[in-house]
Amino acid sequence: FLVWRSSHPAFTPDGDTLYFVRSTPNFSFWTILVSRFEKGRWSTPEVARFSGQFSDADPFITADGARCYFISNRPVAGKSKPDLDIWVMDKTAAGWSEPKNMGAPINSSGSEWYPTVAANGTMYFGSDREGGKGRTDIYRSRLVDGKHAEPENLGDSINTQFNEFEPLIAPD
């Protein structure tokens, strides 16, 4: 029988909604599920409206609840992608907006992993992009005048010749 794995919990700021990843046993496909705390109990998890068709993982909700980031291998501009990119959705009165690919300089020809965003807008994430120290490294991209700057490798004090790819940065 199949054993699904769950990981990467992300709560909305009010603590009443939980997004998390369900992966196949061999980690070949990921889906983001959502559960809501209603009437004193958590609802049965269901596939999030924006997930289920492509591999989607690593949800992250900003401290103010205004944005939700995740990674996916969904097509960009109608073209399939062999790698994972970071996607973002804005909170609207009706729920989350349609996912938007972050594009360059955040996304590269390599895979990007687990985006987290600090209160000042700096995004931290893992990537196996060209020029890293190891297989996958941790990068940050500062928010400058409303746009993300070219990602900076966090260097030898964080990255090694091995994999570092899922940072969790405190919102402050």
Tab-separated table of C-alpha atoms in Angstrom:
chain	number	residue	atom	x	y	z
A	1	PHE	CA	0.000	0.000	0.000
A	2	LEU	CA	1.064	3.610	-0.478
A	3	VAL	CA	2.285	5.661	2.448
A	4	TRP	CA	1.957	9.382	1.784
A	5	ARG	CA	4.351	11.701	3.550
A	6	SER	CA	3.332	15.099	4.940
A	7	SER	CA	5.667	17.984	5.684
A	8	HIS	CA	6.307	21.731	5.425
A	9	PRO	CA	3.462	23.186	7.504
A	10	ALA	CA	2.521	26.839	6.922
A	11	PHE	CA	-0.128	28.551	9.055
A	12	THR	CA	-2.017	31.724	8.246
A	13	PRO	CA	-1.301	34.480	10.816
A	14	ASP	CA	-4.564	33.817	12.688
A	15	GLY	CA	-3.543	30.155	13.116
A	16	ASP	CA	-6.868	28.927	11.703
A	17	THR	CA	-5.667	27.650	8.327
A	18	LEU	CA	-2.838	25.184	7.718
A	19	TYR	CA	-1.235	24.447	4.355
A	20	PHE	CA	1.132	21.509	4.097
A	21	VAL	CA	2.740	19.192	1.551
A	22	ARG	CA	1.738	15.620	0.833
A	23	SER	CA	4.266	13.679	-1.210
A	24	THR	CA	4.253	10.292	-2.825
A	25	PRO	CA	6.397	7.652	-1.073
A	26	ASN	CA	9.249	8.122	-3.548
A	27	PHE	CA	8.938	11.953	-3.472
A	28	SER	CA	8.160	12.080	-7.207
A	29	PHE	CA	4.985	14.188	-6.848
A	30	TRP	CA	3.907	16.752	-4.257
A	31	THR	CA	0.551	18.330	-3.542
A	32	ILE	CA	-0.287	21.213	-1.211
A	33	LEU	CA	-3.210	20.421	1.080
A	34	VAL	CA	-5.212	22.759	3.301
A	35	SER	CA	-7.061	22.209	6.579
A	36	ARG	CA	-9.088	24.769	8.540
A	37	PHE	CA	-9.729	24.988	12.270
A	38	GLU	CA	-13.505	25.238	12.532
A	39	LYS	CA	-15.839	24.654	15.481
A	40	GLY	CA	-12.995	23.447	17.672
A	41	ARG	CA	-11.479	20.915	15.288
A	42	TRP	CA	-9.356	20.665	12.148
A	43	SER	CA	-11.208	19.900	8.927
A	44	THR	CA	-10.285	16.926	6.791
A	45	PRO	CA	-7.390	18.075	4.584
A	46	GLU	CA	-8.240	18.778	0.964
A	47	VAL	CA	-6.152	19.682	-2.048
A	48	ALA	CA	-5.598	23.456	-2.091
A	49	ARG	CA	-7.451	25.190	-4.938
A	50	PHE	CA	-4.163	26.113	-6.641
A	51	SER	CA	-2.513	22.680	-6.324
A	52	GLY	CA	-2.915	19.113	-7.528
A	53	GLN	CA	-2.146	19.286	-11.235
A	54	PHE	CA	1.626	19.794	-10.987
A	55	SER	CA	4.199	19.082	-8.286
A	56	ASP	CA	3.718	21.876	-5.750
A	57	ALA	CA	5.527	22.103	-2.415
A	58	ASP	CA	7.111	24.273	0.272
A	59	PRO	CA	4.261	26.694	1.072
A	60	PHE	CA	5.233	29.828	2.977
A	61	ILE	CA	2.789	32.505	4.133
A	62	THR	CA	4.125	35.938	5.034
A	63	ALA	CA	3.693	37.128	8.623
A	64	ASP	CA	1.036	39.633	7.521
A	65	GLY	CA	-0.832	36.949	5.559
A	66	ALA	CA	-0.677	39.028	2.367
A	67	ARG	CA	1.281	36.553	0.258
A	68	CYS	CA	1.744	32.826	-0.147
A	69	TYR	CA	4.861	31.471	-1.842
A	70	PHE	CA	5.468	27.904	-2.986
A	71	ILE	CA	7.603	25.938	-5.446
A	72	SER	CA	6.302	24.141	-8.510
A	73	ASN	CA	7.273	22.526	-11.770
A	74	ARG	CA	4.166	23.971	-13.500
A	75	PRO	CA	4.661	25.380	-17.000
A	76	VAL	CA	5.766	28.971	-17.519
A	77	ALA	CA	4.264	30.815	-20.492
A	78	GLY	CA	2.861	27.513	-21.757
A	79	LYS	CA	6.238	25.757	-21.754
A	80	SER	CA	6.968	22.826	-19.456
A	81	LYS	CA	9.900	23.119	-17.058
A	82	PRO	CA	12.258	20.379	-15.896
A	83	ASP	CA	13.123	22.352	-12.738
A	84	LEU	CA	11.273	23.922	-9.804
A	85	ASP	CA	10.502	27.635	-9.622
A	86	ILE	CA	9.158	29.877	-6.873
A	87	TRP	CA	5.576	31.065	-7.365
A	88	VAL	CA	3.594	33.692	-5.435
A	89	MET	CA	-0.065	34.446	-4.771
A	90	ASP	CA	-1.525	37.601	-3.245
A	91	LYS	CA	-4.343	37.527	-0.694
A	92	THR	CA	-7.596	38.893	-2.124
A	93	ALA	CA	-11.130	39.229	-0.752
A	94	ALA	CA	-11.974	35.974	-2.571
A	95	GLY	CA	-8.897	34.028	-1.365
A	96	TRP	CA	-5.533	33.637	-3.090
A	97	SER	CA	-4.907	35.180	-6.500
A	98	GLU	CA	-3.776	33.023	-9.393
A	99	PRO	CA	-0.163	31.848	-8.929
A	100	LYS	CA	2.495	34.023	-10.598
A	101	ASN	CA	5.985	32.826	-11.431
A	102	MET	CA	8.570	35.000	-9.627
A	103	GLY	CA	10.769	35.075	-12.726
A	104	ALA	CA	14.356	36.292	-12.721
A	105	PRO	CA	16.368	37.061	-10.731
A	106	ILE	CA	14.720	34.784	-8.134
A	107	ASN	CA	14.191	31.828	-10.477
A	108	SER	CA	17.044	30.410	-12.510
A	109	SER	CA	17.660	27.555	-14.924
A	110	GLY	CA	18.182	25.398	-11.831
A	111	SER	CA	15.677	24.503	-9.125
A	112	GLU	CA	14.664	26.812	-6.316
A	113	TRP	CA	13.482	25.483	-2.936
A	114	TYR	CA	11.551	26.627	0.142
A	115	PRO	CA	11.169	30.402	-0.081
A	116	THR	CA	10.907	32.318	3.183
A	117	VAL	CA	10.532	36.060	3.491
A	118	ALA	CA	11.699	38.285	6.350
A	119	ALA	CA	9.752	41.355	7.515
A	120	ASN	CA	12.018	43.639	5.455
A	121	GLY	CA	11.080	41.747	2.273
A	122	THR	CA	14.356	39.844	1.901
A	123	MET	CA	13.679	36.419	0.427
A	124	TYR	CA	15.773	33.418	1.478
A	125	PHE	CA	15.678	30.189	-0.516
A	126	GLY	CA	17.698	27.216	-1.668
A	127	SER	CA	18.873	26.820	-5.252
A	128	ASP	CA	21.114	24.608	-7.334
A	129	ARG	CA	21.767	27.483	-9.749
A	130	GLU	CA	25.115	27.937	-11.469
A	131	GLY	CA	27.911	29.417	-9.362
A	132	GLY	CA	27.034	27.818	-6.032
A	133	LYS	CA	29.440	26.411	-3.465
A	134	GLY	CA	27.850	22.943	-3.406
A	135	ARG	CA	25.018	20.971	-4.905
A	136	THR	CA	22.309	23.251	-3.510
A	137	ASP	CA	23.015	26.423	-1.534
A	138	ILE	CA	21.085	29.010	0.479
A	139	TYR	CA	20.641	32.422	-1.169
A	140	ARG	CA	19.029	35.701	-0.242
A	141	SER	CA	17.528	38.366	-2.429
A	142	ARG	CA	17.009	41.752	-0.844
A	143	LEU	CA	13.936	43.798	-1.692
A	144	VAL	CA	15.131	47.099	-3.189
A	145	ASP	CA	12.614	49.697	-4.356
A	146	GLY	CA	9.898	47.026	-4.528
A	147	LYS	CA	11.947	44.581	-6.633
A	148	HIS	CA	14.102	41.636	-5.672
A	149	ALA	CA	17.825	42.165	-6.252
A	150	GLU	CA	20.154	39.563	-7.727
A	151	PRO	CA	20.353	36.666	-5.212
A	152	GLU	CA	23.481	36.476	-3.052
A	153	ASN	CA	24.983	33.146	-1.978
A	154	LEU	CA	25.197	33.167	1.839
A	155	GLY	CA	28.764	31.882	1.678
A	156	ASP	CA	30.957	29.409	3.490
A	157	SER	CA	29.508	30.011	6.971
A	158	ILE	CA	26.191	28.534	5.733
A	159	ASN	CA	26.879	26.585	2.532
A	160	THR	CA	29.063	23.518	1.981
A	161	GLN	CA	29.822	21.185	-0.918
A	162	PHE	CA	26.662	19.278	0.123
A	163	ASN	CA	22.960	20.266	0.009
A	164	GLU	CA	21.587	23.235	1.926
A	165	PHE	CA	18.171	24.111	0.578
A	166	GLU	CA	15.384	24.720	3.089
A	167	PRO	CA	16.033	27.795	5.213
A	168	LEU	CA	13.504	28.999	7.760
A	169	ILE	CA	14.072	32.644	8.516
A	170	ALA	CA	12.349	34.387	11.426
A	171	PRO	CA	9.970	37.034	10.068
A	172	ASP	CA	11.854	39.756	11.964
